[in-house]
Amino acid sequence: MTAGMLTPVQSPARRALRIFLRTPSGVIGLALLVVIVGCSLLAPHVAPYDPVAYMPVDRMQGPSAKHLLGTDLYGRDLLSRVIFGSRISLSVSSISIALALLVGGTFGALAGFYLRWVDTLIMRVTDIFLAFPAILLAIALLAFLGGGFWNLTLAIAVAYAAPFTRVMRAAVLRTRDTMYVEASTALGATDARLLWRHVLPNAAGPVLIEITLRLAYAILAEAALSFLGLGTQPPAPAWGQMIADGRPFLETNPWISIAPGLAIMVTVLGFNLLGDALRDALDPRLNR
């Protein structure tokens, strides 16, 4: 490059992507999630056996060439059940976090944009929900609604809506008083256009990081509630329920609980590594 020529300025998105790809933990987390999601989507083609088929002849077998992770009390292949169980865990967590983002993010954006009594009302209600531990709030809701896939999803969504309200409000507060928002206001832009076109796109970074971290929390919440018998009911293969099924055999056949426990650990690790890498890439104070 000749002297006097200006170096091209990278866009924020490209710079964030470059920083993310240079973070080994983020790439590892993304790779783990790609494998887990891929196995979930292709479960009928990847799983070697029917996850709910009873095979009494093969009951309580250890890991072997025939059953890589062993079998449970009813002879069901644990690898197949872990693979199909990822469908339930990922479906519950993704749908619940999407609902929590829709509700909590909407109220957070309204609170941060309008302030005054709107902010006060929304944040006081949010404080009430935050006063309860998320898992206890979900248990209380399931005790009232009953177990099942959709009730479990709704309970987790309600439990994690309040944190999204706080994060969205903080992100909108940092954006609403910027010069380009004031210029759009002077040009006659409506509140809806300001929020949709200018405020929310520039507040997406912290919310995206929060999504990855809350997905990990939702995986753990779904497993805990299934362990207590409040989630998807048997014989559907849910990771938490599988751990509960293996609890009486921890001393003699520990692989029944170890297999789904490792699946939960790897999935949560993937989301946490991805979230940390996104934080490093999207936070200008860290990637400057």
Protein backbone atom coordinates (compact mmCIF):
# COMPACT_ATOMS: atom_id res chain seq x y z
CA MET A 1 0.00 0.00 0.00
CA THR A 2 1.43 3.38 -1.02
CA ALA A 3 2.08 6.12 1.50
CA GLY A 4 -0.87 8.37 2.18
CA MET A 5 -3.52 5.78 1.37
CA LEU A 6 -6.06 5.10 4.12
CA THR A 7 -6.43 1.62 5.55
CA PRO A 8 -9.96 0.26 5.00
CA VAL A 9 -12.03 0.25 8.19
CA GLN A 10 -13.59 -3.09 9.03
CA SER A 11 -17.29 -3.18 9.81
CA PRO A 12 -18.20 -4.00 13.43
CA ALA A 13 -19.79 -7.29 12.38
CA ARG A 14 -16.73 -8.43 10.46
CA ARG A 15 -14.42 -7.38 13.26
CA ALA A 16 -16.54 -9.28 15.79
CA LEU A 17 -16.51 -12.38 13.57
CA ARG A 18 -12.73 -12.18 13.21
CA ILE A 19 -12.29 -11.93 16.99
CA PHE A 20 -14.72 -14.82 17.53
CA LEU A 21 -12.86 -17.10 15.09
CA ARG A 22 -9.60 -16.31 16.89
CA THR A 23 -11.08 -17.49 20.21
CA PRO A 24 -10.42 -21.24 20.56
CA SER A 25 -13.02 -21.72 23.29
CA GLY A 26 -15.73 -20.15 21.14
CA VAL A 27 -14.88 -22.35 18.16
CA ILE A 28 -14.89 -25.44 20.40
CA GLY A 29 -18.25 -24.45 21.91
CA LEU A 30 -19.73 -23.86 18.47
CA ALA A 31 -18.40 -27.22 17.23
CA LEU A 32 -19.90 -29.04 20.22
CA LEU A 33 -23.29 -27.44 19.63
CA VAL A 34 -23.19 -28.21 15.91
CA VAL A 35 -22.59 -31.89 16.69
CA ILE A 36 -25.32 -31.99 19.36
CA VAL A 37 -27.89 -30.18 17.24
CA GLY A 38 -26.97 -32.31 14.23
CA CYS A 39 -27.48 -35.52 16.21
CA SER A 40 -30.80 -34.16 17.48
CA LEU A 41 -32.07 -33.36 14.00
CA LEU A 42 -30.84 -36.66 12.55
CA ALA A 43 -31.74 -38.79 15.57
CA PRO A 44 -33.78 -41.43 13.63
CA HIS A 45 -30.80 -41.96 11.31
CA VAL A 46 -28.02 -41.73 13.91
CA ALA A 47 -29.46 -43.71 16.83
CA PRO A 48 -28.68 -47.42 16.50
CA TYR A 49 -31.88 -48.62 18.27
CA ASP A 50 -35.41 -47.59 19.04
CA PRO A 51 -35.12 -45.49 22.24
CA VAL A 52 -38.35 -46.83 23.79
CA ALA A 53 -38.13 -50.48 22.67
CA TYR A 54 -38.00 -52.93 25.59
CA MET A 55 -35.32 -55.63 25.25
CA PRO A 56 -35.34 -57.68 28.49
CA VAL A 57 -32.56 -59.95 27.23
CA ASP A 58 -30.13 -57.00 27.12
CA ARG A 59 -31.12 -55.36 30.41
CA MET A 60 -28.43 -53.75 32.62
CA GLN A 61 -25.54 -54.41 30.25
CA GLY A 62 -22.39 -52.36 30.48
CA PRO A 63 -20.79 -50.47 27.59
CA SER A 64 -19.87 -52.83 24.77
CA ALA A 65 -19.54 -52.99 21.00
CA LYS A 66 -23.25 -53.76 20.74
CA HIS A 67 -24.36 -51.01 23.13
CA LEU A 68 -21.71 -48.30 23.30
CA LEU A 69 -23.13 -46.70 26.46
CA GLY A 70 -24.80 -49.80 27.88
CA THR A 71 -28.48 -50.46 28.55
CA ASP A 72 -30.92 -49.55 31.30
CA LEU A 73 -33.26 -51.56 33.54
CA TYR A 74 -35.53 -52.42 30.61
CA GLY A 75 -32.80 -53.23 28.11
CA ARG A 76 -33.17 -49.94 26.22
CA ASP A 77 -30.03 -48.71 24.49
CA LEU A 78 -28.67 -45.69 26.41
CA LEU A 79 -26.90 -44.14 23.42
CA SER A 80 -30.17 -44.08 21.47
CA ARG A 81 -32.02 -42.62 24.44
CA VAL A 82 -29.36 -39.93 24.93
CA ILE A 83 -29.55 -38.96 21.26
CA PHE A 84 -33.35 -38.77 21.24
CA GLY A 85 -33.28 -37.06 24.63
CA SER A 86 -31.35 -34.19 23.06
CA ARG A 87 -34.47 -33.43 21.02
CA ILE A 88 -36.54 -32.88 24.15
CA SER A 89 -33.89 -30.83 25.96
CA LEU A 90 -33.06 -28.62 22.99
CA SER A 91 -36.71 -28.17 22.02
CA VAL A 92 -37.83 -27.20 25.53
CA SER A 93 -34.88 -24.86 26.07
CA SER A 94 -35.06 -23.14 22.67
CA ILE A 95 -38.84 -22.62 22.70
CA SER A 96 -38.88 -21.45 26.32
CA ILE A 97 -36.03 -18.99 25.79
CA ALA A 98 -37.70 -17.70 22.61
CA LEU A 99 -40.90 -17.03 24.58
CA ALA A 100 -38.93 -15.47 27.44
CA LEU A 101 -37.11 -13.20 24.98
CA LEU A 102 -40.36 -12.21 23.26
CA VAL A 103 -42.14 -11.27 26.48
CA GLY A 104 -39.23 -10.06 28.59
CA GLY A 105 -37.50 -8.30 25.71
CA THR A 106 -40.67 -6.44 24.73
CA PHE A 107 -41.29 -5.15 28.23
CA GLY A 108 -37.61 -4.32 28.69
CA ALA A 109 -37.55 -2.31 25.48
CA LEU A 110 -40.67 -0.38 26.51
CA ALA A 111 -39.22 0.30 29.97
CA GLY A 112 -35.89 1.53 28.63
CA PHE A 113 -37.38 3.64 25.85
CA TYR A 114 -40.26 5.40 27.61
CA LEU A 115 -38.91 5.54 31.21
CA ARG A 116 -41.08 7.40 33.77
CA TRP A 117 -44.10 5.45 35.05
CA VAL A 118 -43.79 2.78 32.36
CA ASP A 119 -40.27 1.96 33.50
CA THR A 120 -41.25 2.03 37.17
CA LEU A 121 -44.24 -0.29 36.72
CA ILE A 122 -42.44 -2.83 34.54
CA MET A 123 -39.31 -2.96 36.67
CA ARG A 124 -41.21 -3.37 39.94
CA VAL A 125 -43.07 -6.35 38.48
CA THR A 126 -39.75 -7.68 37.20
CA ASP A 127 -38.25 -7.36 40.69
CA ILE A 128 -41.08 -9.49 42.07
CA PHE A 129 -40.28 -12.31 39.63
CA LEU A 130 -36.54 -11.97 40.27
CA ALA A 131 -37.15 -12.36 44.00
CA PHE A 132 -37.95 -16.04 43.41
CA PRO A 133 -35.25 -18.53 42.34
CA ALA A 134 -36.01 -19.54 38.77
CA ILE A 135 -36.19 -23.27 39.48
CA LEU A 136 -38.56 -22.77 42.44
CA LEU A 137 -40.80 -20.52 40.36
CA ALA A 138 -40.91 -23.17 37.63
CA ILE A 139 -41.72 -25.90 40.18
CA ALA A 140 -44.57 -23.80 41.59
CA LEU A 141 -46.01 -23.25 38.11
CA LEU A 142 -45.75 -26.94 37.23
CA ALA A 143 -47.41 -27.89 40.51
CA PHE A 144 -50.37 -25.77 39.37
CA LEU A 145 -50.32 -26.62 35.64
CA GLY A 146 -49.14 -30.22 35.79
CA GLY A 147 -46.26 -31.87 33.97
CA GLY A 148 -45.80 -32.34 30.24
CA PHE A 149 -43.78 -30.84 27.40
CA TRP A 150 -45.71 -27.60 26.88
CA ASN A 151 -46.32 -26.89 30.56
CA LEU A 152 -42.62 -27.43 31.20
CA THR A 153 -41.75 -25.06 28.36
CA LEU A 154 -44.14 -22.40 29.65
CA ALA A 155 -42.83 -22.69 33.22
CA ILE A 156 -39.20 -22.20 32.14
CA ALA A 157 -40.19 -19.29 29.90
CA VAL A 158 -41.93 -17.50 32.77
CA ALA A 159 -38.97 -18.16 35.07
CA TYR A 160 -36.45 -16.60 32.65
CA ALA A 161 -38.49 -13.73 31.21
CA ALA A 162 -37.48 -11.29 33.97
CA PRO A 163 -33.70 -11.47 33.29
CA PHE A 164 -34.34 -10.64 29.63
CA THR A 165 -36.35 -7.61 30.75
CA ARG A 166 -33.39 -6.30 32.75
CA VAL A 167 -30.85 -6.94 29.98
CA MET A 168 -33.02 -5.42 27.24
CA ARG A 169 -33.78 -2.34 29.34
CA ALA A 170 -30.09 -1.74 30.01
CA ALA A 171 -29.22 -2.18 26.33
CA VAL A 172 -31.97 0.22 25.20
CA LEU A 173 -30.93 2.82 27.77
CA ARG A 174 -27.42 2.86 26.28
CA THR A 175 -28.82 3.38 22.78
CA ARG A 176 -31.85 5.67 23.08
CA ASP A 177 -29.87 8.90 23.64
CA THR A 178 -27.34 8.46 20.84
CA MET A 179 -27.06 11.09 18.12
CA TYR A 180 -28.52 9.00 15.31
CA VAL A 181 -31.64 8.31 17.38
CA GLU A 182 -32.02 12.00 18.15
CA ALA A 183 -31.54 12.82 14.45
CA SER A 184 -34.24 10.33 13.46
CA THR A 185 -36.55 11.83 16.07
CA ALA A 186 -35.95 15.31 14.66
CA LEU A 187 -36.84 14.00 11.19
CA GLY A 188 -40.22 12.83 12.48
CA ALA A 189 -39.64 9.09 12.96
CA THR A 190 -42.32 7.38 15.05
CA ASP A 191 -41.53 5.55 18.27
CA ALA A 192 -42.15 2.20 16.61
CA ARG A 193 -39.71 3.01 13.81
CA LEU A 194 -37.09 4.27 16.25
CA LEU A 195 -37.30 1.07 18.28
CA TRP A 196 -37.39 -1.32 15.34
CA ARG A 197 -34.89 0.35 12.98
CA HIS A 198 -32.40 2.06 15.29
CA VAL A 199 -32.59 1.10 18.97
CA LEU A 200 -33.14 -2.67 18.93
CA PRO A 201 -30.53 -3.56 16.24
CA ASN A 202 -27.86 -1.69 18.19
CA ALA A 203 -28.95 -3.31 21.46
CA ALA A 204 -28.74 -6.84 20.04
CA GLY A 205 -25.21 -7.63 21.27
CA PRO A 206 -25.91 -8.00 25.01
CA VAL A 207 -29.20 -9.75 24.28
CA LEU A 208 -27.49 -12.30 22.02
CA ILE A 209 -24.97 -13.10 24.76
CA GLU A 210 -27.81 -13.43 27.27
CA ILE A 211 -29.61 -15.86 24.96
CA THR A 212 -26.66 -18.26 24.83
CA LEU A 213 -26.22 -18.19 28.61
CA ARG A 214 -29.94 -18.60 29.33
CA LEU A 215 -30.11 -21.55 26.94
CA ALA A 216 -27.57 -23.29 29.17
CA TYR A 217 -29.67 -22.45 32.24
CA ALA A 218 -32.79 -23.74 30.49
CA ILE A 219 -31.06 -27.05 29.71
CA LEU A 220 -30.21 -27.43 33.40
CA ALA A 221 -33.72 -26.40 34.47
CA GLU A 222 -35.35 -28.90 32.10
CA ALA A 223 -33.08 -31.66 33.40
CA ALA A 224 -33.77 -30.77 37.04
CA LEU A 225 -37.54 -30.66 36.53
CA SER A 226 -37.50 -33.92 34.57
CA PHE A 227 -35.44 -35.48 37.36
CA LEU A 228 -38.22 -34.53 39.78
CA GLY A 229 -40.85 -36.06 37.49
CA LEU A 230 -42.32 -32.70 36.40
CA GLY A 231 -41.13 -32.75 32.81
CA THR A 232 -41.85 -34.95 29.82
CA GLN A 233 -43.33 -38.19 31.06
CA PRO A 234 -41.92 -41.72 30.44
CA PRO A 235 -41.22 -43.56 28.27
CA ALA A 236 -40.04 -40.45 26.40
CA PRO A 237 -36.24 -40.21 26.81
CA ALA A 238 -35.55 -37.04 28.82
CA TRP A 239 -32.04 -36.57 30.21
CA GLY A 240 -33.17 -35.66 33.72
CA GLN A 241 -35.58 -38.58 33.88
CA MET A 242 -32.82 -40.93 32.72
CA ILE A 243 -30.59 -39.77 35.57
CA ALA A 244 -33.45 -40.37 38.02
CA ASP A 245 -34.01 -43.87 36.59
CA GLY A 246 -30.37 -44.74 37.19
CA ARG A 247 -30.19 -43.36 40.72
CA PRO A 248 -31.01 -46.69 42.47
CA PHE A 249 -28.16 -48.37 40.53
CA LEU A 250 -25.34 -45.85 41.02
CA GLU A 251 -23.16 -48.35 42.88
CA THR A 252 -23.69 -51.33 40.58
CA ASN A 253 -24.53 -49.80 37.15
CA PRO A 254 -23.45 -46.15 37.21
CA TRP A 255 -23.43 -45.76 33.42
CA ILE A 256 -27.24 -45.45 33.42
CA SER A 257 -26.91 -42.00 35.03
CA ILE A 258 -23.44 -41.10 33.75
CA ALA A 259 -24.46 -41.17 30.06
CA PRO A 260 -27.24 -38.51 30.26
CA GLY A 261 -25.20 -36.57 32.82
CA LEU A 262 -22.31 -36.28 30.37
CA ALA A 263 -24.75 -35.18 27.65
CA ILE A 264 -26.04 -32.38 29.88
CA MET A 265 -22.50 -31.34 30.83
CA VAL A 266 -21.26 -31.18 27.23
CA THR A 267 -24.32 -29.25 26.02
CA VAL A 268 -24.13 -26.68 28.82
CA LEU A 269 -20.36 -26.38 28.30
CA GLY A 270 -20.93 -25.67 24.61
CA PHE A 271 -23.40 -22.87 25.31
CA ASN A 272 -21.17 -21.34 27.99
CA LEU A 273 -18.08 -21.38 25.78
CA LEU A 274 -20.08 -19.86 22.92
CA GLY A 275 -21.51 -17.16 25.19
CA ASP A 276 -18.10 -16.21 26.61
CA ALA A 277 -16.62 -15.95 23.12
CA LEU A 278 -19.53 -13.82 21.89
CA ARG A 279 -19.09 -11.51 24.87
CA ASP A 280 -15.41 -11.05 24.03
CA ALA A 281 -16.22 -10.42 20.36
CA LEU A 282 -19.17 -8.05 20.83
CA ASP A 283 -18.02 -6.00 23.83
CA PRO A 284 -16.01 -3.05 22.44
CA ARG A 285 -14.28 -2.56 25.80
CA LEU A 286 -12.76 -6.06 25.49
CA ASN A 287 -11.92 -6.20 21.76
CA ARG A 288 -10.55 -2.68 21.40
